[in-house]
Amino acid sequence: MVDRSNALSWHDRVQIGLGMAEPDLLRSLLVNCTPPIAQLHRIGGISSTIGVPTSSGSAIDGVIEFEEEHCRLVESPQHLQREVTAYGQRQGNPRGYVDLLRCESDTQTLGQMIPCAQAIATLTEAGFTPQQVGQILHLSLDAWFKSWWYQADEMGVFTIPFLRLMRSRHYADGTVTLQYKDFFAQEQPPCFKSRHRRVLIDILPELQSFQSILTKINLERQQTGIPTALVISHQIPDLVAQGLMSQGISLFASHEIAVPTQANCFTCATANCPMQGNAHSPVLFCRRFCLEGIQV
């Protein structure tokens, strides 16, 4: 195999690392940047796309898409009782459950005339057990299924209890409509469980002026409608970094990314890899490639 590793720029190698879309790496970018974009325990599904074209004919280095959780189903009645007591103490209100139910939301539609299999998947993903899913889907016409949830507090911790009522409507074509409404103490839960978020990724392999970086990112924001941006850079002067952060842009140090290298499985010394010693391996880049006797 011809060694083309030196022909790859630093920018390309980082972009390839993002393109592999390893969930742990993507989560690390969002959690360990400055300032952080998300909290680890609130990140659901996550994916990335690189080389995203824009209307001007240019391309954005990458876009990370993820689900940020705002609500979570209560695990047990015992845990709920502890949280209700703690919530009442924080609020200086001993009325407990009564205080939590003083506000009522309008009825919301979770799924409109969706296939039954999709309804089951949606409820299962929310955290309902198979037994609970069956109960929700087999309610009588005027019945509601009650469940307790938490929404995140100001620190992003799931500590604020609220009551959620759910019902289902079945149609002759086999589809189902899922609806819910919430009873809460103060702030209405913002969504059923999570909200979809997107983050612009810009890779800066060398020093650039503050104006050029900001102009590029603001143009990408305008073209994509994505307000959140993350810059991955080898090094940024402190003054430039402070200026970018003041404009709502997060920063991540590139040396914290394990960049893949040009690989040759035939000569690789990683013995516990199924491709090790394979002269016809299709693998071109690998983070575990090792020419020496050190197992990684």
Coordinates of C-alpha atoms in Angstrom, one line a residue:
M1 CA 0.0 0.0 0.0
V2 CA 1.3 3.5 -0.9
D3 CA 1.8 5.7 2.2
R4 CA -0.3 8.8 1.6
S5 CA -0.6 9.8 5.2
N6 CA 1.7 12.8 4.8
A7 CA -0.4 14.0 1.9
L8 CA -3.4 14.4 4.3
S9 CA -3.7 17.9 5.8
W10 CA -4.4 18.3 9.5
H11 CA -7.8 19.7 8.6
D12 CA -8.6 16.6 6.6
R13 CA -7.5 14.2 9.3
V14 CA -9.7 15.9 11.9
Q15 CA -12.6 15.9 9.5
I16 CA -12.2 12.2 8.8
G17 CA -12.3 11.7 12.6
L18 CA -15.6 13.5 12.7
G19 CA -16.9 11.6 9.7
M20 CA -16.5 8.3 11.5
A21 CA -19.2 9.7 13.8
E22 CA -18.2 7.8 16.9
P23 CA -20.8 8.7 19.6
D24 CA -18.3 9.1 22.4
L25 CA -16.2 11.6 20.3
L26 CA -19.2 13.6 19.2
R27 CA -20.5 13.8 22.8
S28 CA -17.1 14.9 24.0
L29 CA -17.1 17.7 21.5
L30 CA -20.4 19.0 22.9
V31 CA -19.6 18.5 26.6
N32 CA -15.9 19.3 26.8
C33 CA -15.9 22.5 24.7
T34 CA -15.7 26.0 26.2
P35 CA -18.4 27.0 27.0
P36 CA -20.1 23.6 27.0
I37 CA -23.0 23.2 24.5
A38 CA -24.7 20.3 26.3
Q39 CA -24.6 18.1 29.4
L40 CA -23.6 14.5 28.9
H41 CA -26.6 13.1 30.8
R42 CA -29.0 15.0 28.6
I43 CA -27.7 13.9 25.2
G44 CA -29.8 11.3 23.4
G45 CA -29.2 10.1 19.8
I46 CA -26.3 11.8 18.1
S47 CA -24.8 11.9 14.6
S48 CA -22.6 14.0 12.3
T49 CA -22.4 15.0 8.7
I50 CA -19.2 16.4 7.1
G51 CA -18.7 18.6 4.1
V52 CA -22.2 20.1 4.2
P53 CA -22.8 22.2 1.1
T54 CA -24.3 25.7 1.3
S55 CA -26.4 27.8 -1.1
S56 CA -23.3 29.9 -2.0
G57 CA -21.4 26.8 -3.3
S58 CA -19.1 26.5 -0.3
A59 CA -19.1 23.7 2.3
I60 CA -19.3 23.7 6.1
D61 CA -16.8 21.5 7.7
G62 CA -19.5 19.6 9.6
V63 CA -22.8 19.5 11.4
I64 CA -23.5 17.6 14.6
E65 CA -27.2 16.7 15.2
F66 CA -28.4 15.4 18.6
E67 CA -31.5 15.1 20.8
E68 CA -31.3 17.1 24.0
E69 CA -33.5 15.7 26.7
H70 CA -35.7 18.1 28.7
C71 CA -38.0 15.5 30.4
R72 CA -37.5 12.1 31.9
L73 CA -39.9 9.4 33.1
V74 CA -39.8 8.7 36.8
E75 CA -38.1 5.3 37.5
S76 CA -39.9 4.4 40.8
P77 CA -42.6 5.6 43.2
Q78 CA -40.0 5.7 46.0
H79 CA -37.7 7.9 44.0
L80 CA -40.6 10.2 43.2
Q81 CA -41.7 10.5 46.8
R82 CA -38.1 11.6 47.8
E83 CA -38.0 14.2 44.9
V84 CA -41.5 15.5 45.8
T85 CA -40.4 16.0 49.4
A86 CA -37.1 17.6 48.3
Y87 CA -39.0 19.9 45.9
G88 CA -41.4 21.0 48.5
Q89 CA -38.6 21.8 50.9
R90 CA -36.8 23.9 48.3
Q91 CA -39.9 25.8 47.5
G92 CA -40.9 26.2 51.1
N93 CA -44.2 24.6 50.4
P94 CA -45.4 21.6 52.5
R95 CA -48.4 20.8 50.3
G96 CA -46.4 18.3 48.1
Y97 CA -48.4 16.8 45.3
V98 CA -51.2 19.4 45.5
D99 CA -48.8 22.2 44.7
L100 CA -47.4 20.2 41.7
L101 CA -50.8 20.0 40.0
R102 CA -52.0 23.6 40.1
C103 CA -51.4 24.3 36.4
E104 CA -52.7 22.4 33.4
S105 CA -51.4 22.5 29.8
D106 CA -53.5 22.1 26.6
T107 CA -53.7 18.7 25.1
Q108 CA -50.7 18.0 22.9
T109 CA -50.4 15.6 20.0
L110 CA -47.4 13.3 20.1
G111 CA -48.3 11.3 17.0
Q112 CA -51.1 11.9 14.5
M113 CA -52.5 8.8 12.8
I114 CA -49.2 6.9 12.9
P115 CA -48.7 3.2 12.4
C116 CA -49.2 1.1 15.6
A117 CA -45.5 -0.1 15.4
Q118 CA -44.4 3.5 15.4
A119 CA -46.6 4.3 18.4
I120 CA -45.1 1.4 20.3
A121 CA -41.5 2.5 19.3
T122 CA -42.2 6.1 20.4
L123 CA -43.6 5.1 23.8
T124 CA -40.8 2.5 24.4
E125 CA -38.2 5.1 23.6
A126 CA -39.7 7.5 26.1
G127 CA -39.1 4.9 28.8
F128 CA -42.4 3.1 29.2
T129 CA -42.3 -0.6 29.9
P130 CA -44.0 -3.1 27.5
Q131 CA -46.9 -3.4 30.0
Q132 CA -47.3 0.3 30.2
V133 CA -47.2 0.6 26.4
G134 CA -50.0 -2.0 26.2
Q135 CA -52.1 -0.1 28.7
I136 CA -51.7 3.2 26.9
L137 CA -52.7 1.6 23.5
H138 CA -55.7 -0.2 25.0
L139 CA -57.4 2.6 27.0
S140 CA -61.1 3.1 26.7
L141 CA -62.3 6.1 24.8
D142 CA -62.6 8.4 27.8
A143 CA -59.6 7.1 29.8
W144 CA -56.1 8.6 30.4
F145 CA -52.9 6.9 31.5
K146 CA -51.2 8.7 34.4
S147 CA -47.4 8.8 34.7
W148 CA -45.0 11.0 36.7
W149 CA -42.0 12.7 35.0
Y150 CA -39.2 15.1 35.8
Q151 CA -38.1 18.1 33.9
A152 CA -34.7 19.6 34.1
D153 CA -34.0 22.4 36.6
E154 CA -31.8 25.4 36.1
M155 CA -28.7 23.2 36.5
G156 CA -29.9 20.7 34.0
V157 CA -30.6 18.1 36.6
F158 CA -34.0 16.2 36.4
T159 CA -35.5 17.2 39.7
I160 CA -38.8 19.0 39.0
P161 CA -41.7 16.5 39.1
F162 CA -44.9 16.8 37.0
L163 CA -47.9 14.6 36.2
R164 CA -48.5 13.6 32.5
L165 CA -51.7 12.1 31.2
M166 CA -51.8 10.1 28.0
R167 CA -54.5 8.7 25.7
S168 CA -54.7 6.9 22.4
R169 CA -57.2 7.1 19.5
H170 CA -57.5 4.2 17.1
Y171 CA -58.7 4.4 13.5
A172 CA -60.2 1.9 11.0
D173 CA -57.0 1.9 8.9
G174 CA -54.9 0.6 11.8
T175 CA -53.3 3.9 12.7
V176 CA -53.1 5.5 16.1
T177 CA -53.1 9.1 17.5
L178 CA -51.2 9.6 20.8
Q179 CA -52.0 12.7 22.9
Y180 CA -50.9 14.0 26.3
K181 CA -51.4 16.9 28.7
D182 CA -49.3 17.9 31.7
F183 CA -50.1 19.1 35.2
F184 CA -47.2 21.1 36.7
A185 CA -46.4 23.6 39.5
Q186 CA -44.9 26.6 37.6
E187 CA -43.2 26.2 34.2
Q188 CA -44.8 24.0 31.6
P189 CA -42.6 21.2 30.2
P190 CA -41.2 22.5 26.9
C191 CA -41.6 19.2 25.0
F192 CA -42.6 15.6 25.3
K193 CA -39.1 14.3 26.0
S194 CA -36.4 16.0 23.9
R195 CA -35.7 18.6 21.3
H196 CA -33.6 18.2 18.2
R197 CA -30.5 20.4 18.0
R198 CA -27.9 21.1 15.4
V199 CA -24.4 22.5 15.8
L200 CA -22.1 24.0 13.2
I201 CA -18.5 22.7 13.2
D202 CA -15.6 24.8 11.9
I203 CA -12.1 23.3 11.8
L204 CA -9.3 26.0 11.9
P205 CA -6.0 24.3 11.2
E206 CA -3.9 27.5 11.4
L207 CA -4.1 31.0 12.9
Q208 CA -6.7 33.2 11.3
S209 CA -7.9 36.7 12.2
F210 CA -10.8 37.2 14.5
Q211 CA -12.8 39.0 11.8
S212 CA -12.3 36.2 9.2
I213 CA -13.3 33.5 11.6
L214 CA -16.4 35.4 12.8
T215 CA -17.4 36.4 9.2
K216 CA -17.2 32.8 8.0
I217 CA -19.3 31.5 11.0
N218 CA -21.9 34.2 10.8
L219 CA -22.4 33.5 7.1
E220 CA -22.8 29.8 7.8
R221 CA -25.3 30.6 10.5
Q222 CA -27.3 32.7 8.1
Q223 CA -27.2 30.1 5.3
T224 CA -28.2 27.2 7.5
G225 CA -30.3 28.7 10.2
I226 CA -28.2 27.0 12.9
P227 CA -27.3 29.5 15.6
T228 CA -25.0 27.2 17.7
A229 CA -21.3 27.0 16.5
L230 CA -18.3 25.1 17.6
V231 CA -14.7 25.9 16.5
I232 CA -12.1 23.1 16.6
S233 CA -8.6 24.6 16.5
H234 CA -5.0 23.6 17.1
Q235 CA -4.4 26.9 18.8
I236 CA -6.2 30.2 19.2
P237 CA -4.8 33.4 20.9
D238 CA -6.5 34.1 24.2
L239 CA -7.9 37.4 23.0
V240 CA -9.4 35.8 19.8
A241 CA -10.9 33.0 21.9
Q242 CA -12.5 35.5 24.3
G243 CA -13.9 37.4 21.4
L244 CA -15.4 34.2 19.8
M245 CA -17.0 33.1 23.0
S246 CA -18.5 36.5 23.5
Q247 CA -20.3 35.9 20.2
G248 CA -21.8 32.6 21.4
I249 CA -19.2 30.4 19.8
S250 CA -17.7 27.4 21.7
L251 CA -14.1 26.2 21.4
F252 CA -12.5 22.8 21.4
A253 CA -8.8 21.9 21.5
S254 CA -7.9 19.7 18.6
H255 CA -5.2 17.8 20.5
E256 CA -8.0 16.1 22.4
I257 CA -9.3 14.4 19.3
A258 CA -7.9 10.9 18.4
V259 CA -7.3 11.5 14.7
P260 CA -7.1 8.3 12.5
T261 CA -3.9 7.5 10.6
Q262 CA -3.2 5.8 7.4
A263 CA -3.5 2.1 8.1
N264 CA -2.0 -1.1 6.6
C265 CA -3.6 -4.1 8.2
F266 CA -1.0 -6.5 6.8
T267 CA 1.8 -4.8 8.9
C268 CA -0.3 -3.8 11.9
A269 CA 0.7 -5.1 15.3
T270 CA -2.7 -4.9 16.9
A271 CA -3.2 -8.6 17.4
N272 CA -6.8 -8.6 18.8
C273 CA -8.2 -7.0 15.6
P274 CA -9.9 -9.3 13.1
M275 CA -8.2 -7.5 10.2
Q276 CA -4.7 -7.8 11.5
G277 CA -2.4 -9.4 9.0
N278 CA -5.0 -9.2 6.2
A279 CA -3.2 -8.0 3.0
H280 CA -6.5 -7.3 1.3
S281 CA -8.2 -5.4 4.1
P282 CA -10.4 -2.5 2.9
V283 CA -9.5 -0.4 5.9
L284 CA -7.7 2.8 4.9
F285 CA -7.7 4.7 8.2
C286 CA -7.7 3.5 11.8
R287 CA -7.2 4.9 15.3
R288 CA -5.7 1.5 16.4
F289 CA -3.1 1.2 13.7
C290 CA 0.2 0.2 15.3
L291 CA 3.5 -0.8 13.6
E292 CA 5.3 -1.7 16.9
G293 CA 4.8 -4.4 19.4
I294 CA 2.7 -2.3 21.6
Q295 CA -1.0 -3.4 21.7
V296 CA -3.5 -0.5 21.7

